[in-house]
XYZ file of C-alpha atoms in Angstrom:
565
model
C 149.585 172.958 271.254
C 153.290 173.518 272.132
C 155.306 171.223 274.346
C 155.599 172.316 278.039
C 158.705 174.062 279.575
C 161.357 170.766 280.526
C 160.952 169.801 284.208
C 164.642 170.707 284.328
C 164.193 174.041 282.775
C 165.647 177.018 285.304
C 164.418 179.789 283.641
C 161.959 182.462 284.810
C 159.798 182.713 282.051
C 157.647 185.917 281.686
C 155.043 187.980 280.086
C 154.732 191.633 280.269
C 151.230 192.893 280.100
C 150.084 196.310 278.905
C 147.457 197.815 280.241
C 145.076 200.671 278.028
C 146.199 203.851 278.652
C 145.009 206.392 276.088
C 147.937 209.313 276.414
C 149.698 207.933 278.949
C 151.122 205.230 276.611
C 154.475 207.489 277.288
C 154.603 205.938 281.056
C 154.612 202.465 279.481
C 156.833 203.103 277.320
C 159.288 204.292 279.643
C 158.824 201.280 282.087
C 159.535 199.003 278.962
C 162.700 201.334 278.135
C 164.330 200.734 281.801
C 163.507 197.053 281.894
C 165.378 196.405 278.929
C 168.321 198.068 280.205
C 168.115 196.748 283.418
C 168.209 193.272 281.372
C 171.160 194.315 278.972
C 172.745 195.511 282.114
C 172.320 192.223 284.363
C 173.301 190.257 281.137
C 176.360 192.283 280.319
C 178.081 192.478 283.907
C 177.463 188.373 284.363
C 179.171 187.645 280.523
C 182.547 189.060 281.323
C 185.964 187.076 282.107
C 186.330 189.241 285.585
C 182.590 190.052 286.443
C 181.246 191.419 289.563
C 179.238 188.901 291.723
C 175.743 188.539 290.180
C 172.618 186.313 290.344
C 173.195 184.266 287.805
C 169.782 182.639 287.460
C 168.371 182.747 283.961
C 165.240 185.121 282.519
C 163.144 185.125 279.881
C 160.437 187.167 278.005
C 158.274 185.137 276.540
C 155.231 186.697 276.005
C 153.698 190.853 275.841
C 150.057 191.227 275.485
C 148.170 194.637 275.443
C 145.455 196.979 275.155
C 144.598 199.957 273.132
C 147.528 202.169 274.307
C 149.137 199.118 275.953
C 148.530 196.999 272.768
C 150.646 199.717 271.012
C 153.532 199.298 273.096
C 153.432 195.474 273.144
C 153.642 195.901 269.195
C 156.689 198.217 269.530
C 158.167 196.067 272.281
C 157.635 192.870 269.467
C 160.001 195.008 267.095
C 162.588 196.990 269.465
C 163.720 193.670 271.798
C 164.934 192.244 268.416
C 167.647 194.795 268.128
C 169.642 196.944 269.466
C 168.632 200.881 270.971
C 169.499 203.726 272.968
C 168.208 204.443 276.336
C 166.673 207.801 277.107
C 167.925 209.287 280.426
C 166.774 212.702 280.336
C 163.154 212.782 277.995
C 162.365 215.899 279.463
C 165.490 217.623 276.736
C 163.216 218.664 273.723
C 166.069 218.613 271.849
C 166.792 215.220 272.308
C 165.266 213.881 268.632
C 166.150 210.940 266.393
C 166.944 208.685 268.597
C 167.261 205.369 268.116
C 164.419 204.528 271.063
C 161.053 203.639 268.977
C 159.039 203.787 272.745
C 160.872 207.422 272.949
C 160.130 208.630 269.522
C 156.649 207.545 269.114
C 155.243 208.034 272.671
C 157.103 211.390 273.325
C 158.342 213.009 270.011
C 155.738 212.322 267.554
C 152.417 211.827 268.999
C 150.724 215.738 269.727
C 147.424 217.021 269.857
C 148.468 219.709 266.823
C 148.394 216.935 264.494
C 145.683 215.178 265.598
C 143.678 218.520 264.952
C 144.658 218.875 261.075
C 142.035 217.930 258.434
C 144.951 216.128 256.426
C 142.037 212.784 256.529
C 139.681 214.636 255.161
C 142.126 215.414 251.735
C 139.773 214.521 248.464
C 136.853 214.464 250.503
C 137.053 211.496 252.650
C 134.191 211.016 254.902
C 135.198 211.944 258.367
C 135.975 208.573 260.614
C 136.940 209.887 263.492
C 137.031 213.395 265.254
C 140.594 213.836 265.144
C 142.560 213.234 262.270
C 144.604 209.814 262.661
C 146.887 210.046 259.890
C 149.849 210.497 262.325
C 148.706 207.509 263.743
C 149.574 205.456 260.565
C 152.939 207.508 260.144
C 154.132 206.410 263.611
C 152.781 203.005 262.925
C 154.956 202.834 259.687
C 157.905 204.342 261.749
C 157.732 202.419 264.945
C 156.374 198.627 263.337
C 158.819 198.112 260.558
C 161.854 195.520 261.336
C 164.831 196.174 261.119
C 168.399 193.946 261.539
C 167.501 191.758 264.617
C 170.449 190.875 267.201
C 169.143 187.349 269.269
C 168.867 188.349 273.079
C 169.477 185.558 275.352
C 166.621 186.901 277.764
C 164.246 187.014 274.903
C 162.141 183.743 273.566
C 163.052 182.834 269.667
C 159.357 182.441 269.878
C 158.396 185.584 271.310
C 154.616 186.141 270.931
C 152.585 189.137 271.058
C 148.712 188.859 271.775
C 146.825 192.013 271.308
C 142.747 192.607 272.033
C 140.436 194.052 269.568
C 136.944 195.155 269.642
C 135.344 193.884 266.380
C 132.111 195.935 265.679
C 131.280 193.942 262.896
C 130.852 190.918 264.921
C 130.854 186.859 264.960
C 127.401 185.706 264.706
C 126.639 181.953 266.771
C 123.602 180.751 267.074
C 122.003 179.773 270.430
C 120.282 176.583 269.419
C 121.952 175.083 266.651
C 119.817 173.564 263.895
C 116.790 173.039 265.635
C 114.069 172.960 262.689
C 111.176 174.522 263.562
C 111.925 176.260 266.421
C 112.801 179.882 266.261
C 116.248 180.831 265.976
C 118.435 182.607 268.123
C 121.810 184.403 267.305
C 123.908 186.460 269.367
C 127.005 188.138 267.516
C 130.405 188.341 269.844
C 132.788 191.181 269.073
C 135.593 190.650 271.778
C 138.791 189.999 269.162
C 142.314 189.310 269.134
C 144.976 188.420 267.235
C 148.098 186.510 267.863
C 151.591 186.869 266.608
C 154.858 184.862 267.015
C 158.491 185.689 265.902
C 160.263 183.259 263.427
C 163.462 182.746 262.419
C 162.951 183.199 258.546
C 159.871 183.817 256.800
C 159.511 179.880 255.455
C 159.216 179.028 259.419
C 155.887 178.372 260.824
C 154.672 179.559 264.287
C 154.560 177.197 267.122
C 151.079 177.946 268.137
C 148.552 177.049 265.806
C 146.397 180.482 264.349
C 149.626 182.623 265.536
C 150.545 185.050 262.876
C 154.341 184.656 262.154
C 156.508 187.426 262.506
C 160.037 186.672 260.613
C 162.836 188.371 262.012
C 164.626 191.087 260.636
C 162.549 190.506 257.430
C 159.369 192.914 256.824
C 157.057 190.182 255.430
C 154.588 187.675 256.300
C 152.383 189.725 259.274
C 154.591 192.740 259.864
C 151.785 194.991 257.995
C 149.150 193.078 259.649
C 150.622 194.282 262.666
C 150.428 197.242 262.071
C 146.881 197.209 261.758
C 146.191 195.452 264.489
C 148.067 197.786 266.350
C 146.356 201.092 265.126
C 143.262 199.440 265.906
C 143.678 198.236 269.027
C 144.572 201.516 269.965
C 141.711 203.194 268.354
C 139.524 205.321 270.964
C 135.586 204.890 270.150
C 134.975 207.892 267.677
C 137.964 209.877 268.501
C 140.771 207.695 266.509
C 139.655 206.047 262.882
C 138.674 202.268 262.801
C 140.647 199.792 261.108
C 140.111 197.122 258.709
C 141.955 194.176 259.462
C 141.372 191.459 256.644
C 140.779 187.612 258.709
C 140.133 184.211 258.072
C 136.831 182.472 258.839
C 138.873 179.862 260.871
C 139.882 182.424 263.497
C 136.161 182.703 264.855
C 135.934 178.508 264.870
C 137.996 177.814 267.541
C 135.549 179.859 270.425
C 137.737 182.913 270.079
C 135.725 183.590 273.772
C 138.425 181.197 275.554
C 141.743 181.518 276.430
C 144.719 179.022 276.163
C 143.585 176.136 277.867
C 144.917 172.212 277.305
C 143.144 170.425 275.968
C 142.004 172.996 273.510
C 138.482 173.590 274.063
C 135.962 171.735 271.475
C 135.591 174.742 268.625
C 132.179 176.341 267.392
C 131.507 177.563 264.081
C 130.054 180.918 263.790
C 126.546 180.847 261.894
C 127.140 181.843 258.972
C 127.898 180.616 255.234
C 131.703 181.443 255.503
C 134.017 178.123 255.110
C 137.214 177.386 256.478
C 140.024 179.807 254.334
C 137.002 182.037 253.211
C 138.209 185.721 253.708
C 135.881 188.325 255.984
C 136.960 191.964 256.599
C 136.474 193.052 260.035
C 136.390 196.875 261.006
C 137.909 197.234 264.688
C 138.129 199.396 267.457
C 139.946 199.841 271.235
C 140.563 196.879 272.485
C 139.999 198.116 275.935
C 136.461 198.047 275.083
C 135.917 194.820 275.206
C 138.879 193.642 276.681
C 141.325 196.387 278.840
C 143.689 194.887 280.542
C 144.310 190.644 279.173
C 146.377 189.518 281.886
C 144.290 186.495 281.698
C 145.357 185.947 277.964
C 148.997 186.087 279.572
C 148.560 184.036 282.549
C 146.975 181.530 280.570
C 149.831 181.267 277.730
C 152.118 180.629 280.722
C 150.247 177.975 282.461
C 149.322 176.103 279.421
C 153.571 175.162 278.788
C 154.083 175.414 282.555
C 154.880 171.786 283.877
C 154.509 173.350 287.197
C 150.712 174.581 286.859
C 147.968 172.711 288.644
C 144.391 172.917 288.368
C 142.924 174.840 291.680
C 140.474 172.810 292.813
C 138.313 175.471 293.853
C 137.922 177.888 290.429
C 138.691 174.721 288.177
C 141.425 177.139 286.727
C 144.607 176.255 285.535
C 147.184 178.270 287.730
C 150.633 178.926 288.114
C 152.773 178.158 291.215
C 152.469 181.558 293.811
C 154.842 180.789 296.393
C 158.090 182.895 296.371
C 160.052 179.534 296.642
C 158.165 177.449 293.959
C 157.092 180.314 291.130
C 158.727 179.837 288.230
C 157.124 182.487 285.881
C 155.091 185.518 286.047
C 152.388 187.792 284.305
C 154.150 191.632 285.279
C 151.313 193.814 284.319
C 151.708 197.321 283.783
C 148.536 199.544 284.735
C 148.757 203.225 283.969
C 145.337 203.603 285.687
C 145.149 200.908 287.985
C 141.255 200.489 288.521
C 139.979 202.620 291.441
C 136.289 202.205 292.078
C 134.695 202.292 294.983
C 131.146 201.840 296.907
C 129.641 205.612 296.972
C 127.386 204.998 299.626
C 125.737 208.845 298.898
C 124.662 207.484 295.238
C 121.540 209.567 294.215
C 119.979 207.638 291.238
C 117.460 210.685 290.878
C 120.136 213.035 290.437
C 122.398 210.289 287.937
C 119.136 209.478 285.456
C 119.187 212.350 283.485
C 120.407 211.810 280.119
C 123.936 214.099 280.258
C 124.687 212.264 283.666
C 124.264 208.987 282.172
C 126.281 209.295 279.148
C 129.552 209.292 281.525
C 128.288 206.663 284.006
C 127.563 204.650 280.822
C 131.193 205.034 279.725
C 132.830 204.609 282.768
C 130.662 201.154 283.398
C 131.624 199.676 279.849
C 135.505 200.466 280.975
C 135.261 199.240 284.273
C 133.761 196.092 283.046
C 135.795 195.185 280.433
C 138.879 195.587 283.362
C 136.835 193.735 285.578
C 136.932 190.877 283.128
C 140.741 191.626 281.982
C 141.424 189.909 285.402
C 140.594 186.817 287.223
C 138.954 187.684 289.975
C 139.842 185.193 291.923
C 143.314 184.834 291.374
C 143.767 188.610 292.512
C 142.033 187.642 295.714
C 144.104 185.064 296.710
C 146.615 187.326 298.098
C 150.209 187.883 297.839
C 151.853 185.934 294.996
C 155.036 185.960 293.017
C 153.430 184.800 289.834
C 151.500 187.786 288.973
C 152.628 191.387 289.497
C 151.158 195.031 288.707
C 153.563 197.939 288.456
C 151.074 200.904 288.434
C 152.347 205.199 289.282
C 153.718 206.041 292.063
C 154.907 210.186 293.099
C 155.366 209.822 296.734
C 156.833 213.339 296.487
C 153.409 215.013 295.144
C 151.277 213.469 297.163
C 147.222 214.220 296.205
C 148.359 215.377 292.715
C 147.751 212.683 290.006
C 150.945 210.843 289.969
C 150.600 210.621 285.860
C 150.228 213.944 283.944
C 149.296 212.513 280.993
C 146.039 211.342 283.476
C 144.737 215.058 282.546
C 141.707 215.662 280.517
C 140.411 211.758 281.150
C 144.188 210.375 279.857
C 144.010 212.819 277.012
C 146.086 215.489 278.385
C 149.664 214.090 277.496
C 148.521 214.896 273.836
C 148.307 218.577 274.452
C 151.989 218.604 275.830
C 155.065 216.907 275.554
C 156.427 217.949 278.747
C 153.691 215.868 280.479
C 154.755 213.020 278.237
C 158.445 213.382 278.862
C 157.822 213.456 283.163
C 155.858 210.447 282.813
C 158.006 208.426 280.553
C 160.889 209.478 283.079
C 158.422 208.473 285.980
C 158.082 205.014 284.020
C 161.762 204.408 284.229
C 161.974 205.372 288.284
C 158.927 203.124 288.782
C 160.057 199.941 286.746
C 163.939 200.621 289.013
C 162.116 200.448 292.098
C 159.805 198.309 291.595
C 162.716 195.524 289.746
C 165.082 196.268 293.032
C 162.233 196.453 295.749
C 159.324 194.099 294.843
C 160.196 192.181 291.723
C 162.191 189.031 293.777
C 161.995 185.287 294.665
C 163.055 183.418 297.889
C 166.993 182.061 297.408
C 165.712 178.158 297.823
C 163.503 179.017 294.881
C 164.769 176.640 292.214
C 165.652 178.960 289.573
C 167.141 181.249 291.842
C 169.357 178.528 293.818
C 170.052 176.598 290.082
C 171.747 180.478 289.905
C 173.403 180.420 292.815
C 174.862 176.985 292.672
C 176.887 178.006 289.513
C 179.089 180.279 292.016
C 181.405 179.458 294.370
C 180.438 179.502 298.159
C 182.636 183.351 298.329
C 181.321 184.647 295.198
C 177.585 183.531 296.399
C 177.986 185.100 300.263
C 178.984 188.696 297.804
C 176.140 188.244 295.757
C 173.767 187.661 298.811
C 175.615 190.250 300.258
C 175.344 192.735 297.447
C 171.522 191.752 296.440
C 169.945 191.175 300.033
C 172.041 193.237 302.322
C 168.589 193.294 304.598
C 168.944 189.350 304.806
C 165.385 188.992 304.138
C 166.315 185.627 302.165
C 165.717 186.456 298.878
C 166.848 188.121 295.331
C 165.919 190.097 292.579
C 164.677 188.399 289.847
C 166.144 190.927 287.170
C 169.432 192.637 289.332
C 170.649 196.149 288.467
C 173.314 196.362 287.603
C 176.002 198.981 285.407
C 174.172 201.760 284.418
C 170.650 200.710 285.925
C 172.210 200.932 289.239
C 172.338 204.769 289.639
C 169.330 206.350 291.301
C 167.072 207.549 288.384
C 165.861 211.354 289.300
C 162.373 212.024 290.405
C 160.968 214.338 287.225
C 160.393 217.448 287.278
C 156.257 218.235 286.965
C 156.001 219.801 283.529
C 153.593 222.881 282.835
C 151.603 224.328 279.824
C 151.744 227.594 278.741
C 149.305 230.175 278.089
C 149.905 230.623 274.837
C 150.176 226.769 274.306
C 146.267 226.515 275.384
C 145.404 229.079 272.723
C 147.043 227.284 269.614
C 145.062 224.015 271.156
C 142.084 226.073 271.195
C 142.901 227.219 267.696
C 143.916 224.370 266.434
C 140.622 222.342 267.873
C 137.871 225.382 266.164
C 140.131 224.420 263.067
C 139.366 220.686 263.264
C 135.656 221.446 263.833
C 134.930 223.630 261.241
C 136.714 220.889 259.128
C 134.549 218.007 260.309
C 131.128 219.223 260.385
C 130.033 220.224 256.652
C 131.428 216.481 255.300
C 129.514 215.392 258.656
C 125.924 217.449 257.810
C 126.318 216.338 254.153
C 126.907 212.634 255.454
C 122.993 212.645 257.038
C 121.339 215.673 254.991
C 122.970 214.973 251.540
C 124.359 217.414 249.328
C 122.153 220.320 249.174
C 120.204 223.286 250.470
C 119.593 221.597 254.384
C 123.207 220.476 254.894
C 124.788 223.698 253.518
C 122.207 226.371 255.407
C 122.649 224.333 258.782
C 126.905 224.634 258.393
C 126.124 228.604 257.763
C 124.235 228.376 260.666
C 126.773 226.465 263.020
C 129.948 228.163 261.790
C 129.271 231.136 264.021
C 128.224 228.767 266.535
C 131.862 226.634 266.653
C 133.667 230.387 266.432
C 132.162 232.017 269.533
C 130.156 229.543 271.961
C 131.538 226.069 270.965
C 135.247 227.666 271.303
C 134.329 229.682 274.529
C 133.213 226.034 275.909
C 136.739 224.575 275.020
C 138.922 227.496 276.295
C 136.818 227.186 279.684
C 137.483 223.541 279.768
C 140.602 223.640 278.951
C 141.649 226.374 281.779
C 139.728 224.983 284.259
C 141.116 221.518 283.738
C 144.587 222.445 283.346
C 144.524 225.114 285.736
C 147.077 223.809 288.498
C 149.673 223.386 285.621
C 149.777 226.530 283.709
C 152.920 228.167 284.390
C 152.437 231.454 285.655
């Protein structure tokens, strides 16, 4: 395992966590566009001969980890904090395109429900994978995961690492009783994944952590297009978006892929099967957030494992990191789209919720709220207030009971259908992350990092800074400062609309995709011939009148409060 941080080290060390978020991916983004300016900022106004007063404390990422939509960011966070890019200030401008802003371009420009609806997968007739057609998907990945000429930031690890959660439906068979001979055996297969990367200097340089994937800078080698796999198919919605292959090595399952970083390093068990160590297997993976939605615990974890500072509570047996706002010295800052939300419904009528059409969403929904239950330690979130964990989830105090995300529309689909939805929550990202890094995100002043800051300075330049920082006197400071341009208020967005004539191309566009999809889909269970072709003659009127009728309803009564008028 990797040495631990140096007792003497006074730097806040953290790891951003990304949350699944389906569409609104574009609210991530944005957050992850404003914190890096508020970085370059802080960074910028502290390296000059005259600066202004400024904390002067030290910060650095050293860790993202995500989740289907959040797993895609973390991959295009790996590549984009390596150079340089512009910041978007006004995403609701259409004609603001080709930027240099790969969160921008991929989570606002590119991604759209019209070509998601083409049939361009089902070219030389392909099977159908997935219900919408994720070649754009593999064009964005292309776009948004290639490296390009990387600038070293000093707020950024040299061994950044990126840890991203898969859903492997193949799965990792173990057996439950070892070799006992004559007894019957028991297997059970395990298909929670994930896959590790870590940036390098050059290609020839090997990863700190053992089974991390190295990612050389600037270079597209190594496991740049393994990234890209891994992030298409973390972000690959159940039978919506196209599995991925993702080729792996037998000694990724050997080391109880089950457990997180821990030191020592758990004793490993082999999966049962004939593979040996360096043997090849081919997994096919979906969402992440299946199995796996939000892995804060995957980041907290990485943390306390180099954290000379972590203690063992004596209570959970857990490894955790210091809390206190004048001891922390690192922090998980997770950012939740759809923060969970469930609550006792003390009018539950299981008669009424047994039925098989009212069970197929209350399956869903339990499968997602478990796999968030377990994306969190329990009982680290009830142990109250702390300053080594954070959650920076929507806010719209000015809309109050209107979904503060519009991308949240048609269960997190909706952003797809319009980029104006996109565009006001990317901008909403950006005002969160500013109030959240000037409000919330801050340590006492006798916390050591902070006061190793504050000691650099001179006893006036410290009273402006204080000053400046905590005019309120509440004793503390913020751990990233705004600072140049991140100090002006950032605009509450404008709530976008949908036009009428916007819902009819969708409703076009989606007849399109289902006519496409269901003679390859007949012929897939009825074969080639006289019972696959007669029941497409049959449903082709069916998809034209009552199956479109069904989608223009839904759509119009879903998006009813936003078309404009």
């Amino acid at each position: 395992m990797p040495q631990k941080w140096n007792d003497s080290d006074t730097t806040f060390h953290l790891a951003i966590n990304m949350a699944g978020a389906v569409s609104a991916g574009a609210y991530t983004a944005g957050v992850l566009d404003f914190l890096m300016e508020a970085l370059e900022q802080w960074y910028a106004s502290r390296s000059g001969i005259n600066h202004p007063p400024v904390p002067m404390h030290d910060v650095s990422i050293d860790a993202f980890s995500g989740a289907s939509a959040g797993g895609m960011c973390a991959a295009i966070a790996a590549v984009m904090v390596q150079g340089s890019f512009q910041h978007i200030r006004n995403p609701a401008d259409a004609s603001v395109q080709g930027t240099t802003n790969r969160f921008y371009e991929s989570w606002v420009n590119k991604i759209d429900i019209e070509p998601l609806l083409r049939k361009r997968d089902l070219e030389g007739n392909a099977p159908v994978v997935s219900l919408l057609d994720s070649t754009i998907i593999d064009e964005i990945a292309d776009y948004a995961l290639t490296p390009g000429p990387a600038t070293q930031r000093p707020y950024i690890s040299k061994t950044l690492t990126l840890l991203l959660t898969l859903t492997n439906v193949r799965g990792i068979p173990y057996s439950l009783n070892g070799s006992a001979e004559g007894s019957a055996e028991e297997n059970i297969a395990y298909y929670g994944d994930r896959l590790q990367f870590e940036t390098v200097a050059n290609p020839v340089q090997k990863p700190i952590f053992p089974g991390a994937r190295p990612l050389p800078l600037g270079v597209d080698a190594d496991a740049w297009p393994l990234l890209k796999d891994a992030a298409k198919a973390t972000g690959a919605f159940p039978l919506f978006l196209a599995p991925r292959k993702i080729q792996r090595l037998a000694d990724d399952y050997g080391n109880s892929p089950w457990e997180t970083f821990s030191d020592p390093a758990p004793a490993g068990i082999w999966p049962d099967w004939p593979l040996k160590a360096g043997d090849a297997i081919e997994t096919l993976n979906v969402d992440g957030g299946v199995t796996d939605n939000d892995p804060f615990q995957l980041s907290h974890d990485f943390l306390a494992i180099q954290n000379p500072n972590a203690y063992v509570d004596l209570v959970t047996r857990e490894l955790v990191n210091p809390p206190e706002a004048d001891k922390a010295n690192c922090a998980v800052l997770t950012v939740a789209p759809f923060p969970a939300e469930s609550l006792f419904d003390k009018d539950f009528d299981p008669l009424a919720n047994s039925g098989v059409l009212a069970m197929l969403p209350r399956l869903f929904t339990a499968l997602v709220s478990q796999s968030r239950f377990f994306g969190e330690s329990l009982s680290a979130v009830m142990a109250g207030a702390s300053c080594s964990r954070f959650v920076l989830a929507p806010s719209d105090a000015d809309h109050p009971g209107k979904l503060a995300l519009q991308c949240g529309l048609l269960g997190a689909f909706g952003g797809f259908c319009e980029r104006g939805f996109r565009a006001h929550d990317y901008q909403l990202g950006r005002r969160n992350c500013q109030k959240f890094l000037r409000d919330h995100f801050r340590l006492s002043v006798g916390n050591p990092v902070v006061a190793n800051g504050l000691e650099k300075m001179a006893d006036e330049e410290k009273m402006a800074v204080l000053q400046a920082f905590d005019p309120k006197g509440h004793g503390t400071l913020p751990i990233i400062p705004l600072c140049g341009t991140a100090i002006p208020e950032i605009p509450q967005p404008a709530r976008a609309t949908i036009t009428k004539a916007r819902l009819r191309r969708i409703e076009k566009w989606c007849t399109r995709r289902m006519h496409a999809v269901a003679k390859p889909l007949l012929e897939s269970v009825f074969g080639r011939g006289f019972v696959a072709w007669s029941l497409n003659v049959a449903l082709y009127p069916l998809i034209s009148t009552v199956i479109k009728n069904k989608v223009r309803n839904y759509l119009n009564k879903e998006l009813a409060h936003v078309i404009a008028k």
